[in-house]
CSV table of C-alpha atoms in Angstrom, one decimal:
chain,number,residue,atom,x,y,z
A,522,MET,CA,-72.0,-195.3,-85.2
A,523,ALA,CA,-72.9,-197.0,-88.5
A,524,ARG,CA,-70.3,-197.7,-91.1
A,525,GLN,CA,-72.1,-195.2,-93.2
A,526,ASP,CA,-71.6,-192.5,-91.0
A,527,ARG,CA,-68.3,-193.5,-90.1
A,528,LEU,CA,-67.4,-193.2,-93.7
A,529,VAL,CA,-69.0,-190.0,-94.0
A,530,ALA,CA,-67.0,-188.4,-91.0
A,531,ASP,CA,-63.4,-190.0,-92.1
A,532,VAL,CA,-64.2,-188.2,-95.9
A,533,ASP,CA,-64.6,-184.9,-94.2
A,534,ARG,CA,-61.7,-185.4,-92.0
A,535,GLY,CA,-59.7,-186.2,-94.8
A,536,PHE,CA,-60.5,-183.4,-96.9
A,537,THR,CA,-60.0,-181.1,-93.9
A,538,ALA,CA,-56.5,-182.7,-93.4
A,539,LEU,CA,-55.5,-181.7,-97.0
A,540,GLU,CA,-56.7,-178.1,-96.5
A,541,ASN,CA,-54.3,-178.3,-93.4
A,542,GLY,CA,-51.5,-179.8,-95.3
A,543,GLU,CA,-51.8,-183.0,-93.3
A,544,ILE,CA,-51.6,-185.7,-96.1
A,545,GLU,CA,-50.5,-188.5,-93.8
A,546,GLU,CA,-53.8,-188.0,-91.7
A,547,ALA,CA,-55.8,-187.7,-94.9
A,548,GLU,CA,-54.1,-190.8,-96.2
A,549,ALA,CA,-55.3,-192.4,-92.8
A,550,CYS,CA,-58.8,-191.3,-93.4
A,551,LEU,CA,-58.6,-192.7,-96.9
A,552,GLU,CA,-57.4,-196.4,-96.0
A,553,ARG,CA,-60.3,-196.4,-93.5
A,554,CYS,CA,-63.0,-195.3,-95.7
A,555,SER,CA,-61.7,-197.5,-98.5
A,556,LYS,CA,-62.3,-200.7,-96.3
A,557,ILE,CA,-65.8,-199.2,-96.1
A,558,ASP,CA,-66.7,-198.5,-99.6
A,559,ARG,CA,-63.8,-197.7,-101.9
A,560,LYS,CA,-66.1,-197.2,-105.0
A,561,HIS,CA,-68.1,-194.8,-103.1
A,562,ALA,CA,-68.6,-191.4,-104.8
A,563,ASP,CA,-66.9,-189.4,-102.1
A,564,VAL,CA,-63.8,-191.8,-101.5
A,565,VAL,CA,-63.1,-191.6,-104.6
A,566,ALA,CA,-63.0,-188.0,-104.8
A,567,LEU,CA,-60.8,-188.2,-101.6
A,568,ALA,CA,-58.6,-190.6,-103.2
A,569,ALA,CA,-58.3,-188.6,-106.3
A,570,ALA,CA,-57.4,-185.1,-103.8
A,571,VAL,CA,-54.8,-187.3,-101.8
A,572,ALA,CA,-53.4,-188.7,-105.0
A,573,ASP,CA,-53.0,-184.9,-106.6
A,574,ALA,CA,-51.6,-183.6,-103.3
A,575,GLN,CA,-48.7,-186.4,-103.0
A,576,GLY,CA,-47.9,-185.3,-106.8
A,577,ASP,CA,-49.0,-189.0,-107.9
A,578,SER,CA,-50.5,-187.6,-111.4
A,579,GLU,CA,-51.0,-191.1,-112.8
A,580,THR,CA,-53.2,-192.4,-109.8
A,581,ALA,CA,-55.0,-188.6,-110.0
A,582,LEU,CA,-56.0,-188.8,-113.4
A,583,GLY,CA,-57.7,-192.3,-112.8
A,584,LYS,CA,-59.4,-191.6,-110.0
A,585,TYR,CA,-60.8,-188.1,-111.4
A,586,THR,CA,-61.9,-190.1,-114.6
A,587,GLU,CA,-63.6,-192.5,-112.4
A,588,LEU,CA,-65.1,-189.7,-110.4
A,589,ALA,CA,-66.7,-187.9,-113.6
A,590,ALA,CA,-68.2,-191.1,-114.4
A,591,LEU,CA,-69.9,-191.3,-111.0
A,592,ARG,CA,-71.1,-187.6,-111.2
A,593,PRO,CA,-71.7,-186.9,-114.6
A,594,ASP,CA,-73.0,-183.3,-113.7
A,595,ASP,CA,-70.3,-182.3,-111.2
A,596,PRO,CA,-67.6,-180.0,-113.2
A,597,MET,CA,-65.1,-180.2,-110.5
A,598,PRO,CA,-63.6,-183.7,-111.6
A,599,ARG,CA,-63.3,-182.3,-115.4
A,600,ILE,CA,-61.6,-179.4,-114.1
A,601,CYS,CA,-59.0,-181.4,-111.8
A,602,LEU,CA,-58.6,-183.6,-115.1
A,603,ALA,CA,-58.1,-180.7,-117.3
A,604,ARG,CA,-55.5,-179.2,-114.9
A,605,LEU,CA,-53.3,-182.8,-114.7
A,606,GLN,CA,-53.7,-183.4,-118.5
A,607,LEU,CA,-52.2,-179.4,-119.2
A,608,HIS,CA,-49.7,-179.6,-116.5
A,609,ALA,CA,-48.6,-183.2,-115.8
A,610,LEU,CA,-49.4,-184.8,-119.5
A,611,GLY,CA,-48.5,-181.6,-121.3
A,612,ASP,CA,-51.5,-182.0,-123.1
A,613,PRO,CA,-53.1,-178.5,-123.8
A,614,ASP,CA,-55.6,-179.6,-126.3
A,615,ALA,CA,-56.9,-182.3,-123.9
A,616,ALA,CA,-57.3,-180.0,-121.5
A,617,LEU,CA,-59.4,-177.8,-123.5
A,618,ASP,CA,-61.6,-180.7,-124.7
A,619,THR,CA,-62.2,-181.8,-121.4
A,620,LEU,CA,-63.0,-178.1,-120.1
A,621,ASP,CA,-65.4,-177.5,-122.4
A,622,GLN,CA,-67.3,-180.9,-120.9
A,623,ALA,CA,-66.9,-179.2,-117.7
A,624,PHE,CA,-68.5,-175.8,-118.7
A,625,ASP,CA,-71.9,-177.4,-119.7
A,626,PHE,CA,-72.1,-178.1,-115.9
A,627,ILE,CA,-70.7,-174.8,-114.0
A,628,ASP,CA,-73.0,-172.9,-111.6
A,629,GLU,CA,-70.7,-172.1,-108.8
A,630,GLU,CA,-68.5,-169.0,-109.1
A,631,GLU,CA,-65.1,-170.9,-107.7
A,632,ASP,CA,-65.5,-173.4,-110.2
A,633,LEU,CA,-66.0,-171.4,-112.8
A,634,VAL,CA,-62.6,-169.0,-111.9
A,635,GLU,CA,-60.7,-172.2,-111.7
A,636,ALA,CA,-61.8,-173.4,-115.0
A,637,ILE,CA,-61.3,-170.1,-116.5
A,638,VAL,CA,-57.3,-170.2,-115.2
A,639,VAL,CA,-57.0,-173.9,-116.5
A,640,ARG,CA,-58.2,-172.5,-120.0
A,641,ALA,CA,-56.3,-169.6,-120.4
A,642,GLU,CA,-53.2,-171.3,-119.2
A,643,ALA,CA,-54.2,-173.9,-122.0
A,644,LEU,CA,-55.0,-171.3,-124.4
A,645,ILE,CA,-51.3,-169.6,-123.6
A,646,VAL,CA,-49.3,-172.6,-124.2
A,647,THR,CA,-51.0,-173.2,-127.7
A,648,ASP,CA,-49.9,-169.8,-128.6
A,649,ASP,CA,-53.2,-168.4,-128.7
A,650,PRO,CA,-52.9,-165.3,-126.6
A,651,GLU,CA,-56.2,-163.7,-128.0
A,652,GLY,CA,-58.3,-166.6,-126.9
A,653,ALA,CA,-56.7,-166.7,-123.4
A,654,ARG,CA,-57.7,-162.8,-123.5
A,655,GLY,CA,-61.2,-163.5,-124.2
A,656,ALA,CA,-61.2,-166.6,-121.4
A,657,LEU,CA,-59.8,-163.9,-118.9
A,658,SER,CA,-62.3,-161.7,-119.8
A,659,GLU,CA,-65.1,-163.3,-118.6
A,660,LEU,CA,-63.8,-162.8,-115.0
A,661,SER,CA,-63.9,-158.9,-115.7
A,662,THR,CA,-67.3,-158.6,-113.4
A,663,SER,CA,-65.8,-161.2,-110.8
A,664,ALA,CA,-65.9,-159.9,-107.5
A,665,ILE,CA,-62.1,-161.6,-106.8
A,666,GLU,CA,-60.6,-160.4,-103.4
A,667,ASP,CA,-58.1,-163.3,-103.0
A,668,PRO,CA,-54.7,-161.8,-103.4
A,669,VAL,CA,-53.1,-165.2,-104.0
A,670,LEU,CA,-55.7,-166.0,-107.4
A,671,ALA,CA,-55.3,-162.0,-108.1
A,672,PHE,CA,-51.5,-162.6,-108.6
A,673,GLU,CA,-51.9,-165.7,-110.8
A,674,LEU,CA,-54.5,-163.5,-112.9
A,675,ALA,CA,-51.9,-161.0,-113.4
A,676,GLU,CA,-49.3,-163.5,-114.5
A,677,LEU,CA,-51.9,-164.9,-117.1
A,678,SER,CA,-52.8,-161.3,-118.2
A,679,LEU,CA,-49.4,-160.5,-118.8
A,680,ALA,CA,-48.8,-163.7,-120.7
A,681,ALA,CA,-51.8,-163.1,-122.8
A,682,GLU,CA,-50.4,-159.8,-124.0
A,683,ASP,CA,-52.8,-157.9,-121.8
A,684,PRO,CA,-50.5,-155.6,-119.3
A,685,ARG,CA,-53.2,-153.1,-118.5
A,686,HIS,CA,-55.8,-155.9,-117.4
A,687,ALA,CA,-52.5,-157.3,-115.3
A,688,LEU,CA,-52.5,-153.8,-113.5
A,689,ARG,CA,-56.0,-154.3,-112.4
A,690,TRP,CA,-55.2,-157.8,-110.6
A,691,ILE,CA,-52.0,-156.6,-109.3
A,692,GLU,CA,-53.8,-153.8,-107.0
A,693,ILE,CA,-55.6,-156.9,-105.5
A,694,ALA,CA,-52.4,-159.1,-105.3
A,695,LYS,CA,-50.6,-156.3,-103.3
A,696,LYS,CA,-52.7,-157.3,-100.1
A,697,ASP,CA,-50.8,-160.2,-99.4
A,698,LYS,CA,-48.1,-158.8,-97.6
A,699,SER,CA,-46.0,-162.1,-97.7
A,700,ALA,CA,-45.7,-161.8,-101.4
A,701,THR,CA,-44.7,-157.9,-101.8
A,702,THR,CA,-41.5,-158.6,-103.5
A,703,ASP,CA,-42.8,-161.1,-105.9
A,704,VAL,CA,-45.6,-158.7,-106.5
A,705,GLN,CA,-43.4,-155.9,-107.2
A,706,HIS,CA,-41.6,-158.2,-109.6
A,707,LEU,CA,-44.3,-158.7,-111.5
A,708,LEU,CA,-45.3,-155.0,-111.5
A,709,GLY,CA,-41.9,-154.3,-113.0
A,710,ARG,CA,-42.5,-156.9,-115.6
A,711,VAL,CA,-45.8,-155.5,-116.2
A,712,HIS,CA,-44.4,-151.9,-117.0
A,713,GLU,CA,-41.8,-153.1,-118.8
A,714,ALA,CA,-44.5,-154.8,-121.3
A,715,LEU,CA,-46.0,-151.3,-121.4
A,716,GLY,CA,-42.7,-149.5,-122.4
A,717,ASP,CA,-42.9,-147.5,-119.3
A,718,HIS,CA,-39.0,-147.5,-118.4
A,719,ASP,CA,-39.0,-145.4,-115.2
A,720,GLU,CA,-41.6,-147.2,-113.6
A,721,THR,CA,-40.3,-150.7,-114.5
A,722,VAL,CA,-37.0,-149.5,-113.0
A,723,LYS,CA,-38.5,-147.9,-109.8
A,724,ALA,CA,-40.1,-151.3,-109.3
A,725,TRP,CA,-37.2,-153.6,-110.0
A,726,GLN,CA,-34.7,-151.4,-107.8
A,727,ALA,CA,-36.9,-152.0,-104.8
A,728,VAL,CA,-37.2,-155.7,-105.9
A,729,ARG,CA,-33.2,-155.9,-105.9
A,730,ALA,CA,-33.0,-154.2,-102.5
A,731,ALA,CA,-35.3,-156.4,-100.8
A,732,ASP,CA,-33.7,-159.4,-102.4
A,733,LEU,CA,-30.2,-158.7,-101.3
A,734,ALA,CA,-31.3,-158.0,-97.8
A,735,ALA,CA,-33.6,-161.4,-97.7
A,736,PRO,CA,-31.8,-163.8,-95.6
A,737,PRO,CA,-31.0,-167.2,-97.2
A,738,GLY,CA,-33.3,-169.7,-98.2
A,739,PRO,CA,-33.3,-173.4,-97.4
A,740,VAL,CA,-31.0,-173.9,-100.6
A,741,ALA,CA,-27.6,-172.5,-100.7
A,742,ILE,CA,-24.1,-173.1,-102.3
A,743,SER,CA,-20.9,-171.6,-101.6
A,744,ASP,CA,-19.2,-169.1,-104.3
A,745,ASP,CA,-16.5,-172.3,-105.1
A,746,GLU,CA,-19.2,-175.0,-105.5
A,747,LEU,CA,-21.0,-172.7,-107.9
A,748,GLU,CA,-17.8,-172.1,-109.5
A,749,ARG,CA,-17.1,-175.7,-109.5
A,750,ILE,CA,-20.6,-176.6,-111.4
A,751,ALA,CA,-20.2,-173.9,-113.7
A,752,SER,CA,-17.1,-174.6,-115.0
A,753,ALA,CA,-17.9,-178.6,-115.4
A,754,ALA,CA,-20.7,-177.4,-117.4
A,755,LEU,CA,-18.2,-175.8,-119.6
A,756,GLU,CA,-16.4,-179.1,-120.0
A,757,GLU,CA,-19.5,-180.3,-121.6
A,758,LEU,CA,-18.6,-178.3,-124.8
A,759,PRO,CA,-16.8,-179.2,-127.6
A,760,GLU,CA,-12.9,-178.9,-127.4
A,761,THR,CA,-13.2,-176.4,-130.0
A,762,ALA,CA,-15.8,-174.3,-128.4
A,763,ARG,CA,-13.6,-174.7,-124.9
A,764,ALA,CA,-11.1,-173.1,-126.7
A,765,LYS,CA,-12.7,-170.0,-127.8
A,766,LEU,CA,-14.0,-169.7,-124.5
A,767,GLU,CA,-10.6,-169.7,-122.5
A,768,HIS,CA,-10.3,-166.3,-121.7
A,769,VAL,CA,-14.0,-165.9,-120.6
A,770,PRO,CA,-14.3,-166.0,-117.2
A,771,ILE,CA,-17.0,-167.1,-115.0
A,772,LEU,CA,-17.8,-164.5,-112.3
A,773,ILE,CA,-20.2,-164.4,-109.4
A,774,ASP,CA,-22.7,-162.0,-108.0
A,775,ASP,CA,-25.5,-162.0,-105.3
A,776,VAL,CA,-27.9,-160.2,-107.8
A,777,PRO,CA,-27.7,-157.6,-110.6
A,778,SER,CA,-25.9,-154.5,-110.0
A,779,GLU,CA,-28.0,-150.9,-109.6
A,780,GLU,CA,-26.3,-150.0,-112.6
A,781,LEU,CA,-27.5,-152.8,-114.5
A,782,VAL,CA,-30.9,-152.6,-113.4
A,783,ALA,CA,-31.3,-148.9,-114.1
A,784,ASP,CA,-31.0,-149.8,-117.5
A,785,GLY,CA,-33.9,-152.0,-117.5
A,786,PHE,CA,-32.3,-155.4,-116.3
A,787,ASP,CA,-34.4,-157.7,-114.5
A,788,PRO,CA,-33.1,-158.1,-111.0
A,789,ARG,CA,-34.2,-161.7,-111.0
A,790,THR,CA,-32.0,-162.6,-114.1
A,791,LEU,CA,-30.1,-166.0,-113.5
A,792,GLY,CA,-27.1,-165.1,-115.5
A,793,VAL,CA,-25.7,-162.7,-118.0
A,794,ILE,CA,-22.9,-162.5,-120.8
A,795,GLU,CA,-21.3,-159.3,-120.7
A,796,GLY,CA,-18.7,-157.9,-123.5
A,797,PRO,CA,-18.1,-158.5,-126.9
A,798,THR,CA,-19.3,-162.0,-128.3
A,799,MET,CA,-18.3,-164.1,-131.2
A,800,ALA,CA,-20.6,-162.4,-133.3
A,801,ASP,CA,-19.5,-158.9,-132.6
A,802,ALA,CA,-16.0,-159.4,-132.6
A,803,GLY,CA,-15.1,-162.7,-134.7
A,804,ASP,CA,-13.2,-165.7,-133.1
A,805,ILE,CA,-11.0,-163.4,-130.6
A,806,ALA,CA,-12.8,-160.8,-128.5
A,807,THR,CA,-11.2,-157.5,-128.7
A,808,SER,CA,-12.0,-156.4,-125.1
A,809,PRO,CA,-12.9,-158.4,-122.1
A,810,THR,CA,-15.8,-160.9,-122.1
A,811,HIS,CA,-17.5,-162.6,-118.9
A,812,ILE,CA,-20.0,-164.7,-117.8
A,813,ARG,CA,-21.8,-163.3,-114.8
A,814,LEU,CA,-24.0,-165.8,-112.5
A,815,PHE,CA,-26.3,-164.2,-109.9
A,816,LYS,CA,-25.9,-166.7,-106.6
A,817,LYS,CA,-28.9,-165.4,-104.9
A,818,ASN,CA,-31.4,-165.8,-107.8
A,819,LEU,CA,-30.4,-169.3,-108.6
A,820,GLU,CA,-30.6,-170.3,-105.1
A,821,ARG,CA,-33.9,-168.8,-104.9
A,822,ILE,CA,-35.8,-170.7,-107.8
A,823,ALA,CA,-34.4,-174.2,-106.7
A,824,HIS,CA,-36.2,-177.2,-105.1
A,825,ASP,CA,-33.1,-179.0,-103.6
A,826,LEU,CA,-29.1,-179.0,-104.3
A,827,ASP,CA,-29.7,-181.2,-107.3
A,828,ASP,CA,-32.0,-178.6,-108.9
A,829,LEU,CA,-29.7,-175.9,-108.0
A,830,ALA,CA,-26.7,-177.6,-109.8
A,831,GLU,CA,-28.9,-178.2,-112.8
A,832,GLU,CA,-30.1,-174.5,-113.0
A,833,VAL,CA,-26.5,-173.2,-112.8
A,834,ARG,CA,-25.7,-175.7,-115.7
A,835,ILE,CA,-28.5,-174.5,-117.9
A,836,THR,CA,-27.5,-171.1,-117.0
A,837,VAL,CA,-24.0,-171.2,-118.1
A,838,LEU,CA,-24.6,-173.2,-121.2
A,839,HIS,CA,-27.6,-170.6,-122.2
A,840,GLU,CA,-25.0,-167.5,-121.8
A,841,THR,CA,-22.4,-169.6,-123.6
A,842,ALA,CA,-25.0,-170.3,-126.3
A,843,HIS,CA,-25.3,-166.3,-126.4
A,844,TYR,CA,-21.6,-165.8,-126.6
A,845,PHE,CA,-21.5,-167.9,-130.0
A,846,GLY,CA,-24.8,-166.0,-131.2
A,847,LEU,CA,-27.3,-168.1,-130.9
A,848,GLU,CA,-30.9,-166.3,-130.9
A,849,ASP,CA,-33.6,-167.3,-128.1
A,850,ASP,CA,-35.2,-169.1,-130.7
A,851,ASP,CA,-32.2,-171.3,-131.6
A,852,LEU,CA,-31.9,-171.7,-127.6
A,853,GLU,CA,-35.4,-173.1,-127.2
A,854,LYS,CA,-35.0,-175.6,-129.9
A,855,ILE,CA,-31.6,-177.1,-127.8
A,856,GLY,CA,-33.7,-176.8,-124.9
A,857,LEU,CA,-31.6,-174.0,-123.1
A,858,ASP,CA,-34.7,-171.6,-123.3
């Protein structure tokens, strides 16, 4: 087989391996291709995709930039660049500028959908929900049947303050039976945004029951360890603050109670402060106050034990801040939102 034929075959194998989640195989294909012609556009595309899959944002950004120069009429490198500028660099303005260049060349539905998703995300980050709604409206006539994509579009519609369009996407997302509980939770959030208390509670009670019955995930922690981490978080506070929290115990449940959820409480909340706060009762609470942590919810969102410990810490400090009367805007300023 000629060298060029081997390169083409290995590029195809590399992309197939990435689609199957076989990153090491894709790396091996890339290495062989690079020995033949590392500047070939297809090889650069594979290098960008491999780095992207590995979470190597710096290399991926460089390779997508190189690929955009090699293929000036191809929107794909610019769409991928915009996604990384938004998520890896946290630069929504750069992402929007890059997407403006990509839209001039988009003629495939798949590329259009991906570009609109990234644009809507960037506009939401820049606090432009109206612009995000306008971007998402371009998909109103698209024949989207992928439930995973529909779930993402429902999330984006809700973030863009358009819960009614979110309902449309949720109907498609329901086809993914492996994500039934997540879809149901999102449905509850949408009904909450619509002000429909009964439908919100109906969806969230189903989520609570499913989460409670779910088997343990890959990240788990004992009640004793959870209490130890929570107590250590309190030790970070100034002595005067700790003194005021001396009679505020930390309690642990798996998930919020049925009674809390019946009141419209999100069943996937990580923690809550219950009882009078300082703002209600002055320096000394007149009735018992406690911080309640929800262990299964904390475990669910963690990637590993270190991540779980940090989530516990942030939740405890977040609820403590509420006890001292800080509002959500105040919490955001100090990194506890």
